[in-house]
């Protein structure tokens, strides 16, 4: 199972310096049933800790998860900026979740090529040697 970010979420995560490791841990937690909120329609809200701080003052992420399928991070926000997504936003997120979770491998590859989806990989995997070069 691969984990992807939408272009918009990737921009947010980069701006807020969210680590791939923290995001991948959030996915692992959801997969184990340890999520903050199941919003229905394979849409989950999961907290991610701010670097150097705990989850309570960190970020809220909206991800699309269905066991045995790819996972997609779609939206993120700081808890201090807003409490939750609106009903209208949730409806749109559920529609997007249905679409993305139904993507074939070819459609995911096309979305990656177009820059609309970015695969999330742990930057610590295998890059230590590159840092010394």
PDB file of C-alpha atoms in Angstrom:
ATOM      1  CA  UNK A   1       0.000   0.000   0.000  1.00  0.00           C
ATOM      2  CA  UNK A   2       1.409   3.368  -1.015  1.00  0.00           C
ATOM      3  CA  UNK A   3       0.680   6.730   0.586  1.00  0.00           C
ATOM      4  CA  UNK A   4       0.106   9.822  -1.538  1.00  0.00           C
ATOM      5  CA  UNK A   5      -0.399  13.518  -0.919  1.00  0.00           C
ATOM      6  CA  UNK A   6      -2.474  15.799  -3.060  1.00  0.00           C
ATOM      7  CA  UNK A   7      -0.497  18.717  -4.479  1.00  0.00           C
ATOM      8  CA  UNK A   8      -2.281  21.086  -2.065  1.00  0.00           C
ATOM      9  CA  UNK A   9      -1.589  18.930   0.982  1.00  0.00           C
ATOM     10  CA  UNK A  10       2.072  18.521  -0.002  1.00  0.00           C
ATOM     11  CA  UNK A  11       2.401  22.312  -0.168  1.00  0.00           C
ATOM     12  CA  UNK A  12       0.841  22.623   3.317  1.00  0.00           C
ATOM     13  CA  UNK A  13       3.052  19.857   4.756  1.00  0.00           C
ATOM     14  CA  UNK A  14       6.193  21.426   3.306  1.00  0.00           C
ATOM     15  CA  UNK A  15       5.276  24.892   4.627  1.00  0.00           C
ATOM     16  CA  UNK A  16       4.608  23.503   8.112  1.00  0.00           C
ATOM     17  CA  UNK A  17       7.706  21.272   8.000  1.00  0.00           C
ATOM     18  CA  UNK A  18       5.732  18.105   8.623  1.00  0.00           C
ATOM     19  CA  UNK A  19       8.004  15.097   8.357  1.00  0.00           C
ATOM     20  CA  UNK A  20       7.213  12.145   6.132  1.00  0.00           C
ATOM     21  CA  UNK A  21       7.895   9.928   9.137  1.00  0.00           C
ATOM     22  CA  UNK A  22       5.148  11.654  11.187  1.00  0.00           C
ATOM     23  CA  UNK A  23       2.685  11.429   8.294  1.00  0.00           C
ATOM     24  CA  UNK A  24       3.461   7.756   7.678  1.00  0.00           C
ATOM     25  CA  UNK A  25       2.980   7.107  11.395  1.00  0.00           C
ATOM     26  CA  UNK A  26      -0.443   8.768  11.177  1.00  0.00           C
ATOM     27  CA  UNK A  27      -1.370   6.337   8.387  1.00  0.00           C
ATOM     28  CA  UNK A  28      -0.095   3.377  10.427  1.00  0.00           C
ATOM     29  CA  UNK A  29      -2.215   4.543  13.376  1.00  0.00           C
ATOM     30  CA  UNK A  30      -5.341   4.785  11.219  1.00  0.00           C
ATOM     31  CA  UNK A  31      -4.646   1.320   9.779  1.00  0.00           C
ATOM     32  CA  UNK A  32      -4.498  -0.024  13.351  1.00  0.00           C
ATOM     33  CA  UNK A  33      -7.810   1.624  14.236  1.00  0.00           C
ATOM     34  CA  UNK A  34      -6.173   4.385  16.287  1.00  0.00           C
ATOM     35  CA  UNK A  35      -7.668   7.426  14.569  1.00  0.00           C
ATOM     36  CA  UNK A  36      -9.042  10.646  15.971  1.00  0.00           C
ATOM     37  CA  UNK A  37     -12.280  10.672  13.974  1.00  0.00           C
ATOM     38  CA  UNK A  38     -13.938   8.535  11.322  1.00  0.00           C
ATOM     39  CA  UNK A  39     -15.842  11.125   9.294  1.00  0.00           C
ATOM     40  CA  UNK A  40     -17.503   8.468   7.124  1.00  0.00           C
ATOM     41  CA  UNK A  41     -16.972   7.547   3.496  1.00  0.00           C
ATOM     42  CA  UNK A  42     -13.350   6.420   4.144  1.00  0.00           C
ATOM     43  CA  UNK A  43     -12.480   9.955   5.346  1.00  0.00           C
ATOM     44  CA  UNK A  44     -10.497  10.187   8.584  1.00  0.00           C
ATOM     45  CA  UNK A  45      -9.234  13.055  10.712  1.00  0.00           C
ATOM     46  CA  UNK A  46      -5.896  12.309  12.302  1.00  0.00           C
ATOM     47  CA  UNK A  47      -3.713  14.509  14.483  1.00  0.00           C
ATOM     48  CA  UNK A  48      -0.044  14.902  13.628  1.00  0.00           C
ATOM     49  CA  UNK A  49       2.375  16.378  16.140  1.00  0.00           C
ATOM     50  CA  UNK A  50       4.086  19.672  15.435  1.00  0.00           C
ATOM     51  CA  UNK A  51       7.865  19.224  15.293  1.00  0.00           C
ATOM     52  CA  UNK A  52       9.177  19.458  18.847  1.00  0.00           C
ATOM     53  CA  UNK A  53       5.671  19.477  20.360  1.00  0.00           C
ATOM     54  CA  UNK A  54       2.814  17.105  21.039  1.00  0.00           C
ATOM     55  CA  UNK A  55      -0.252  16.213  19.000  1.00  0.00           C
ATOM     56  CA  UNK A  56      -2.639  18.410  20.984  1.00  0.00           C
ATOM     57  CA  UNK A  57      -1.108  21.630  19.663  1.00  0.00           C
ATOM     58  CA  UNK A  58      -0.222  20.203  16.293  1.00  0.00           C
ATOM     59  CA  UNK A  59      -1.971  19.692  13.014  1.00  0.00           C
ATOM     60  CA  UNK A  60      -5.158  18.027  11.899  1.00  0.00           C
ATOM     61  CA  UNK A  61      -4.957  16.055   8.701  1.00  0.00           C
ATOM     62  CA  UNK A  62      -7.731  14.676   6.567  1.00  0.00           C
ATOM     63  CA  UNK A  63      -6.839  11.440   4.875  1.00  0.00           C
ATOM     64  CA  UNK A  64      -8.636   8.905   2.758  1.00  0.00           C
ATOM     65  CA  UNK A  65      -8.063   5.331   3.890  1.00  0.00           C
ATOM     66  CA  UNK A  66      -9.511   1.984   2.964  1.00  0.00           C
ATOM     67  CA  UNK A  67      -7.764  -1.220   4.059  1.00  0.00           C
ATOM     68  CA  UNK A  68      -5.823  -2.838   1.231  1.00  0.00           C
ATOM     69  CA  UNK A  69      -5.884   0.313  -0.900  1.00  0.00           C
ATOM     70  CA  UNK A  70      -3.644   3.324  -1.235  1.00  0.00           C
ATOM     71  CA  UNK A  71      -3.964   6.145   1.301  1.00  0.00           C
ATOM     72  CA  UNK A  72      -4.268   9.799   0.338  1.00  0.00           C
ATOM     73  CA  UNK A  73      -3.585  12.900   2.444  1.00  0.00           C
ATOM     74  CA  UNK A  74      -5.969  15.555   1.145  1.00  0.00           C
ATOM     75  CA  UNK A  75      -6.166  18.415   3.629  1.00  0.00           C
ATOM     76  CA  UNK A  76      -4.378  19.772   6.663  1.00  0.00           C
ATOM     77  CA  UNK A  77      -4.800  22.620   9.120  1.00  0.00           C
ATOM     78  CA  UNK A  78      -3.418  23.814  12.429  1.00  0.00           C
ATOM     79  CA  UNK A  79      -5.720  23.279  15.389  1.00  0.00           C
ATOM     80  CA  UNK A  80      -5.164  26.911  16.340  1.00  0.00           C
ATOM     81  CA  UNK A  81      -6.555  28.058  12.963  1.00  0.00           C
ATOM     82  CA  UNK A  82      -9.825  26.124  12.938  1.00  0.00           C
ATOM     83  CA  UNK A  83     -11.670  23.475  14.892  1.00  0.00           C
ATOM     84  CA  UNK A  84     -12.933  21.277  12.076  1.00  0.00           C
ATOM     85  CA  UNK A  85     -14.096  21.082   8.468  1.00  0.00           C
ATOM     86  CA  UNK A  86     -17.557  22.342   7.570  1.00  0.00           C
ATOM     87  CA  UNK A  87     -20.398  20.081   6.447  1.00  0.00           C
ATOM     88  CA  UNK A  88     -20.003  21.424   2.903  1.00  0.00           C
ATOM     89  CA  UNK A  89     -16.260  20.699   2.942  1.00  0.00           C
ATOM     90  CA  UNK A  90     -16.868  17.214   4.322  1.00  0.00           C
ATOM     91  CA  UNK A  91     -19.299  16.445   1.511  1.00  0.00           C
ATOM     92  CA  UNK A  92     -16.667  17.488  -1.062  1.00  0.00           C
ATOM     93  CA  UNK A  93     -13.969  15.485   0.757  1.00  0.00           C
ATOM     94  CA  UNK A  94     -16.127  12.346   0.722  1.00  0.00           C
ATOM     95  CA  UNK A  95     -16.660  12.759  -3.016  1.00  0.00           C
ATOM     96  CA  UNK A  96     -12.911  13.189  -3.565  1.00  0.00           C
ATOM     97  CA  UNK A  97     -12.176  10.163  -1.343  1.00  0.00           C
ATOM     98  CA  UNK A  98     -14.509   8.018  -3.412  1.00  0.00           C
ATOM     99  CA  UNK A  99     -12.783   9.158  -6.597  1.00  0.00           C
ATOM    100  CA  UNK A 100      -9.175   8.778  -5.410  1.00  0.00           C
ATOM    101  CA  UNK A 101      -9.733   5.443  -3.666  1.00  0.00           C
ATOM    102  CA  UNK A 102     -11.138   4.126  -6.947  1.00  0.00           C
ATOM    103  CA  UNK A 103      -8.065   5.111  -8.993  1.00  0.00           C
ATOM    104  CA  UNK A 104      -6.327   2.362 -10.913  1.00  0.00           C
ATOM    105  CA  UNK A 105      -2.529   2.084 -10.891  1.00  0.00           C
ATOM    106  CA  UNK A 106      -2.462   3.739 -14.323  1.00  0.00           C
ATOM    107  CA  UNK A 107      -4.600   6.647 -13.134  1.00  0.00           C
ATOM    108  CA  UNK A 108      -2.378   7.146 -10.074  1.00  0.00           C
ATOM    109  CA  UNK A 109       0.711   7.107 -12.307  1.00  0.00           C
ATOM    110  CA  UNK A 110      -0.886   9.700 -14.605  1.00  0.00           C
ATOM    111  CA  UNK A 111      -1.771  11.905 -11.618  1.00  0.00           C
ATOM    112  CA  UNK A 112       1.818  11.632 -10.363  1.00  0.00           C
ATOM    113  CA  UNK A 113       3.178  12.571 -13.784  1.00  0.00           C
ATOM    114  CA  UNK A 114       0.837  15.577 -13.857  1.00  0.00           C
ATOM    115  CA  UNK A 115       2.025  16.619 -10.379  1.00  0.00           C
ATOM    116  CA  UNK A 116      -1.425  16.233  -8.817  1.00  0.00           C
ATOM    117  CA  UNK A 117      -0.334  13.384  -6.515  1.00  0.00           C
ATOM    118  CA  UNK A 118       3.016  12.983  -4.780  1.00  0.00           C
ATOM    119  CA  UNK A 119       4.020   9.685  -3.237  1.00  0.00           C
ATOM    120  CA  UNK A 120       5.020  10.031   0.396  1.00  0.00           C
ATOM    121  CA  UNK A 121       8.245   8.251   1.253  1.00  0.00           C
ATOM    122  CA  UNK A 122      10.219   8.322   4.480  1.00  0.00           C
ATOM    123  CA  UNK A 123      13.147  10.651   3.805  1.00  0.00           C
ATOM    124  CA  UNK A 124      15.234   8.676   6.318  1.00  0.00           C
ATOM    125  CA  UNK A 125      15.087   5.478   4.233  1.00  0.00           C
ATOM    126  CA  UNK A 126      18.390   5.068   2.445  1.00  0.00           C
ATOM    127  CA  UNK A 127      19.336   8.723   2.308  1.00  0.00           C
ATOM    128  CA  UNK A 128      21.946   8.739   5.076  1.00  0.00           C
ATOM    129  CA  UNK A 129      24.639   7.666   2.620  1.00  0.00           C
ATOM    130  CA  UNK A 130      23.643  10.432   0.200  1.00  0.00           C
ATOM    131  CA  UNK A 131      24.168  13.077   2.899  1.00  0.00           C
ATOM    132  CA  UNK A 132      27.854  12.120   3.236  1.00  0.00           C
ATOM    133  CA  UNK A 133      28.576  12.261  -0.483  1.00  0.00           C
TER     134      UNK A 133
END
